[in-house]
Short mmCIF file of C-alpha atoms and ligand atoms in Angstrom, two decimals:
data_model
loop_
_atom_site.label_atom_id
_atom_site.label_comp_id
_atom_site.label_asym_id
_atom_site.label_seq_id
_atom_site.Cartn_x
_atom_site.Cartn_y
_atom_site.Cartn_z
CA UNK A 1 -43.40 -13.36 12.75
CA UNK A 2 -40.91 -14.35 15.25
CA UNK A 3 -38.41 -16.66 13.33
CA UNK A 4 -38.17 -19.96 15.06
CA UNK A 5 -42.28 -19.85 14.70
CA UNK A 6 -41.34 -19.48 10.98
CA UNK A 7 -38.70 -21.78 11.14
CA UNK A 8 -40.70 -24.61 12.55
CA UNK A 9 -43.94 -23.79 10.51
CA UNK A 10 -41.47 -24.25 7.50
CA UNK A 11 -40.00 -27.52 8.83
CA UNK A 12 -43.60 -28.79 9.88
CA UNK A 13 -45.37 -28.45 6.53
CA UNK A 14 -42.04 -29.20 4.34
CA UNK A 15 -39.94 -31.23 6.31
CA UNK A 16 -36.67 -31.73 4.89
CA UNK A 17 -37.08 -28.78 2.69
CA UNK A 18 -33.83 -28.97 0.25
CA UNK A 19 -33.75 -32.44 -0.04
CA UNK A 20 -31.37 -35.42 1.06
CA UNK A 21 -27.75 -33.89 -0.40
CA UNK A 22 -25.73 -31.89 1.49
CA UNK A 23 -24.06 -28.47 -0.20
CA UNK A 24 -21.31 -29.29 -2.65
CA UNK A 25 -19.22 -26.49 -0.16
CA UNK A 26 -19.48 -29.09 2.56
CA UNK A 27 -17.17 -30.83 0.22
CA UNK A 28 -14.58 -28.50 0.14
CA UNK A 29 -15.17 -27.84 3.96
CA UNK A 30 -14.24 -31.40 4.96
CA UNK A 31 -10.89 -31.52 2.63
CA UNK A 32 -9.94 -28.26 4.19
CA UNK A 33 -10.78 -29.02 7.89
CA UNK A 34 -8.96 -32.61 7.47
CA UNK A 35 -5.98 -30.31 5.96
CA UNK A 36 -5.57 -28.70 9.67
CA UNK A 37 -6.24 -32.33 11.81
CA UNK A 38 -9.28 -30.84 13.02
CA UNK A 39 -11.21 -33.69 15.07
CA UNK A 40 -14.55 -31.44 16.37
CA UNK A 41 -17.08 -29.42 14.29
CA UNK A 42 -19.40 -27.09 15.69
CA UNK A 43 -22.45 -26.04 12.47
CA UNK A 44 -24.67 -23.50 13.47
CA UNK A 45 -27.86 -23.42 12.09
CA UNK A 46 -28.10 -27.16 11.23
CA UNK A 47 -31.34 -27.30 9.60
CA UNK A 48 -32.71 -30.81 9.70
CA UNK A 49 -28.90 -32.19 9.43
CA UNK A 50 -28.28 -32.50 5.67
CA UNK A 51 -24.59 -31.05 6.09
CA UNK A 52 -24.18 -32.24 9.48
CA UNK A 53 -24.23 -36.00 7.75
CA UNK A 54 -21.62 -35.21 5.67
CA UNK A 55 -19.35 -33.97 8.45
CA UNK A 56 -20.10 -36.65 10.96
CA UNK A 57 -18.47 -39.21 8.66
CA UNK A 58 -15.26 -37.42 9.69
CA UNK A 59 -15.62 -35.31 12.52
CA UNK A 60 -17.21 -35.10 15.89
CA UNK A 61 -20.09 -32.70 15.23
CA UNK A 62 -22.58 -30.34 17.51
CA UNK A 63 -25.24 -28.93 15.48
CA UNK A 64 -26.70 -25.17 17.08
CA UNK A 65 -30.85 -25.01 15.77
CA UNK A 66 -33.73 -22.72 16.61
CA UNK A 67 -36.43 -24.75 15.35
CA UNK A 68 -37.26 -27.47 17.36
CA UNK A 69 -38.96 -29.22 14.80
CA UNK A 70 -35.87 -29.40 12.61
CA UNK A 71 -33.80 -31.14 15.64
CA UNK A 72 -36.15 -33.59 15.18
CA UNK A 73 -35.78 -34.53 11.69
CA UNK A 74 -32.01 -33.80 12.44
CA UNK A 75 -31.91 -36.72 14.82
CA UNK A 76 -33.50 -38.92 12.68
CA UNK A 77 -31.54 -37.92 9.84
CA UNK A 78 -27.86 -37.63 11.41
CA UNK A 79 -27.94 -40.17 14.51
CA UNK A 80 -24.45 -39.43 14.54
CA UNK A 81 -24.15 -35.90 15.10
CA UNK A 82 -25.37 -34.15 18.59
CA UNK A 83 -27.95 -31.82 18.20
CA UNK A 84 -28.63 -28.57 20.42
CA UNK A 85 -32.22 -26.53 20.60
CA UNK A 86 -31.03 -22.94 20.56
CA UNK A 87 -30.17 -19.59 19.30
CA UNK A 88 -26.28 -19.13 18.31
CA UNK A 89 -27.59 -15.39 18.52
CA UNK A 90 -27.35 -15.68 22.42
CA UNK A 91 -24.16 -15.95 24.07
CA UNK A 92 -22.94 -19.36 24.52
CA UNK A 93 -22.84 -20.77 28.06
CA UNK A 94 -21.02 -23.80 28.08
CA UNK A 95 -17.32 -22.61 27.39
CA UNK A 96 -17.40 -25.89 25.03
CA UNK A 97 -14.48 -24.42 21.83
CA UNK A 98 -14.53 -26.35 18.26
CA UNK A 99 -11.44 -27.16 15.65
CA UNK A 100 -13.84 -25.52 13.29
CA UNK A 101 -17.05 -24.18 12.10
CA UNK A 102 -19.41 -24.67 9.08
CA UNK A 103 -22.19 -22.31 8.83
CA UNK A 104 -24.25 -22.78 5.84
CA UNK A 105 -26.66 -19.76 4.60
CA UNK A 106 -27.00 -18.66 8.02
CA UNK A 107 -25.20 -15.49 8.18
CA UNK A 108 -27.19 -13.78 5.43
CA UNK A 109 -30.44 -14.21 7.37
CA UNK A 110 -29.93 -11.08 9.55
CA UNK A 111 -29.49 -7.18 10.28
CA UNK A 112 -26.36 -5.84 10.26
CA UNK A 113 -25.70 -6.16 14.47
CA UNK A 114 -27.08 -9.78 14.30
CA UNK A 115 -24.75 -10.75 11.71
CA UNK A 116 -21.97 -9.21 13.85
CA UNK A 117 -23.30 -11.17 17.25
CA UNK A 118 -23.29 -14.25 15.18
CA UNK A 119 -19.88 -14.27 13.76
CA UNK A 120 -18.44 -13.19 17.20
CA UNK A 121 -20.55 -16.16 18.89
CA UNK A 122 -19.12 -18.54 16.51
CA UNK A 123 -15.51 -16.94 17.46
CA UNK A 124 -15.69 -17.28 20.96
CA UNK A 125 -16.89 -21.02 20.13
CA UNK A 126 -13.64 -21.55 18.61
CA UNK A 127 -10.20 -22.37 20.00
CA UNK A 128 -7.10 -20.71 18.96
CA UNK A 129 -6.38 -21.28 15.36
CA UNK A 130 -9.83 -22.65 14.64
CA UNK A 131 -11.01 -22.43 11.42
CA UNK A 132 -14.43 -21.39 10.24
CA UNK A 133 -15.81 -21.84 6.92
CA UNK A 134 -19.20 -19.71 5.93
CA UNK A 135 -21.18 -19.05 2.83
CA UNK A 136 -23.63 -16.54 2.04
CA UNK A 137 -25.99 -14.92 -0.84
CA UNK A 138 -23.98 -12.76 -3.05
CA UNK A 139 -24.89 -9.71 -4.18
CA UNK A 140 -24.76 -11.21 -7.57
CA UNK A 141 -27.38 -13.23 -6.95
CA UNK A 142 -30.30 -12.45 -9.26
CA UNK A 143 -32.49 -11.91 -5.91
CA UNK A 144 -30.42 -8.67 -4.88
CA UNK A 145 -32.16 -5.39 -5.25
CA UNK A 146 -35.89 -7.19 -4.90
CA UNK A 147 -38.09 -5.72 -2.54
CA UNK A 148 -37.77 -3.48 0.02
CA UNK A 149 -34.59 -2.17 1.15
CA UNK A 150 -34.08 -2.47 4.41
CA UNK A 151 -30.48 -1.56 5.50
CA UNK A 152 -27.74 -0.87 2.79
CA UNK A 153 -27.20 -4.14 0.86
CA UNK A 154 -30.46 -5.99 2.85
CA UNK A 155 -33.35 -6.04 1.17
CA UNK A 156 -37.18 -8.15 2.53
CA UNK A 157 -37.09 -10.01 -0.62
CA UNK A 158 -39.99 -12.17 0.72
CA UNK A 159 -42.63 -10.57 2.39
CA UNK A 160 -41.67 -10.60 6.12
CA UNK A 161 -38.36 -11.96 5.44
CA UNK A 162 -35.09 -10.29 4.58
CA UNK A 163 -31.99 -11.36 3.30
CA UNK A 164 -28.56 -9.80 3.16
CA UNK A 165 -26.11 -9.81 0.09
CA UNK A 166 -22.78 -9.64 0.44
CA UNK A 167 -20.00 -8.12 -1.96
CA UNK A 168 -16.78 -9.48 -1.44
CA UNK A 169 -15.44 -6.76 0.40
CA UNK A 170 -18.60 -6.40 2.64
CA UNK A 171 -17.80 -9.67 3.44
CA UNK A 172 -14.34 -9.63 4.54
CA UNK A 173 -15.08 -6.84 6.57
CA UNK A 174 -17.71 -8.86 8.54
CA UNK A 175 -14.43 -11.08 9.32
CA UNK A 176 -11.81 -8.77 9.47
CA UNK A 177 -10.18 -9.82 12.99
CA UNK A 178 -9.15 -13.42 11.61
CA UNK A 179 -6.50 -14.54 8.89
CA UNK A 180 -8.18 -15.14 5.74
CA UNK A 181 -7.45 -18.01 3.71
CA UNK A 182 -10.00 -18.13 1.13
CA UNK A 183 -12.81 -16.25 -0.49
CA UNK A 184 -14.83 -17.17 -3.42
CA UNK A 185 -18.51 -17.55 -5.39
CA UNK A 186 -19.76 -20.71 -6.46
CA UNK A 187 -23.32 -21.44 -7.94
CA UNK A 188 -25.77 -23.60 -6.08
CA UNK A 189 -28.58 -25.79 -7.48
CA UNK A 190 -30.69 -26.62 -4.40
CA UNK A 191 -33.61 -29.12 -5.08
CA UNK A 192 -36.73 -29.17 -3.29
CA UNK A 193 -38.19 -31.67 -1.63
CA UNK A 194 -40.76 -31.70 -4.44
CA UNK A 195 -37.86 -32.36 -6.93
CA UNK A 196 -37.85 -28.36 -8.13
CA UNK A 197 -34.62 -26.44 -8.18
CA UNK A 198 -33.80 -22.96 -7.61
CA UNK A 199 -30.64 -21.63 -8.44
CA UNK A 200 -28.29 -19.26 -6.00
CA UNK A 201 -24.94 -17.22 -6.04
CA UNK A 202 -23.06 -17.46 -2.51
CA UNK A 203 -19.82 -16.20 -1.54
CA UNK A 204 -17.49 -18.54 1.17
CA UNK A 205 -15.07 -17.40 3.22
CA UNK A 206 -12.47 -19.50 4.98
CA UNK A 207 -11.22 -17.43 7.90
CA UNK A 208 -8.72 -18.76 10.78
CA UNK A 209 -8.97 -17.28 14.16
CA UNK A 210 -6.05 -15.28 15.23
C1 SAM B 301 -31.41 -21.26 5.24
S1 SAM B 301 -31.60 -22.45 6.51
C2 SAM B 301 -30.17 -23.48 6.26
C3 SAM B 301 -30.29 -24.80 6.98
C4 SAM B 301 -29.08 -25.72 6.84
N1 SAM B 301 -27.84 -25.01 7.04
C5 SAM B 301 -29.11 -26.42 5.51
O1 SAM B 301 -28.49 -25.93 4.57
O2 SAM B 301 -29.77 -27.46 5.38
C6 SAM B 301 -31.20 -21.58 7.99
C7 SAM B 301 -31.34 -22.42 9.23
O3 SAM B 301 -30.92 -21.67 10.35
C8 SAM B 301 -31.84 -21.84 11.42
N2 SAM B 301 -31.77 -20.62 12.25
C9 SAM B 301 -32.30 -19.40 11.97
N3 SAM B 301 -31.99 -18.53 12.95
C10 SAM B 301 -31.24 -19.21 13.86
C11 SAM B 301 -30.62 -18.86 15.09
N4 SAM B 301 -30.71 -17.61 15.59
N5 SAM B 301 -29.93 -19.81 15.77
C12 SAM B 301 -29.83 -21.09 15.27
N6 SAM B 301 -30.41 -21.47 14.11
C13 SAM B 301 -31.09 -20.56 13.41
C14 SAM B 301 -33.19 -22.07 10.73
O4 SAM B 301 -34.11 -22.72 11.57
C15 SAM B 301 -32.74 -22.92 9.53
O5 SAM B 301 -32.68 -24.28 9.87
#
């Protein structure tokens, strides 16, 4: 299934799928990003806008989404941000650069080249000593390892969806032309919009561009 048909089945049927609250990271991404006066935030991947709210307290924010249908809860949701139907997978067109970026469980959603054409379409969306701010499953996350393997450390842990899990050092490689300034795990609790929770182990990386 192509994914923005999966994305905006998902989105249809469960609207806003994790719930109301933003990540606790985007917590830790606005104290950092207000640490280097950034003023504009580019967040690819937006979802229906539960981190872009956060942000757009403090920052001038774009929002990059494939599903449709999530721009349209996003709108409703985050009046404040700007929202763009797209795929940060193609090369951007409109030369607009960001103080920074905050990608949130994006990255870990694709093959090994896709991750790459991501993370250099977010870099050429950034202006000189931008900083960018990602997380992404761990490979100590309990879900590592299940299912098929489908390219060293990415496994189809869903049927018809794969994930990727990053070590540490995996993941600084992905980044390796900035200047890293911080790497770490933290646990996540999301809850459902039918008030379950699932439990995850990302990794974040903080990486400025040089
Ligand atoms: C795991 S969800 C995270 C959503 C959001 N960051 C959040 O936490 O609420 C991944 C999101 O990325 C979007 N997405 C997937 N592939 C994309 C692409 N190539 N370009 C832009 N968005 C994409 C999906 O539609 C979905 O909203």
């Amino acid at each position: 299934m192509d994914l923005d048909l999966y994305w905006n089945n998902r989105f249809l049927s469960q609207g806003m799928i994790w719930g109301q609250s933003p990540s606790k990271t985007v917590y830790n991404a606005i104290e950092i990003f207000k640490s280097f006066q950034v003023k504009t935030v580019l967040v690819p991947g937006s979802g229906y806008g539960r981190n872009t709210k956060a942000l757009s307290f403090s920052f001038q924010v774009d929002g990059i989404e494939i599903s449709h249908e999530a721009v349209k809860l996003a709108k409703d949701w985050d009046p404040h941000s700007n929202f763009i139907c797209g795929s940060v997978l193609n090369e951007p067109i409109d030369g607009k650069q960001y103080d920074a970026i905050y990608c949130y469980d994006l990255l870990h959603l694709f093959l090994f080249e896709d991750r790459i054409r991501l993370i250099q379409n977010c870099s050429k969306r950034l202006k000189p000593s931008g900083i960018m701010f990602f997380t992404c499953f761990s490979d100590e996350d309990p879900h590592n390892g299940v299912g098929r393997m489908v390219e060293e450390g990415t496994f189809e842990y869903v049927e018809g969806k794969i994930a990727h899990f990053f070590t540490e050092s995996d993941l600084i490689d992905h980044f390796r032309w900035g200047t890293l300034v911080d790497i770490g795990s933290t646990k996540e609790i999301l809850t459902y919009n039918d008030k379950s929770t699932k439990e995850y182990i990302l990794r974040f990386i903080i990486v400025r561009k040089t």
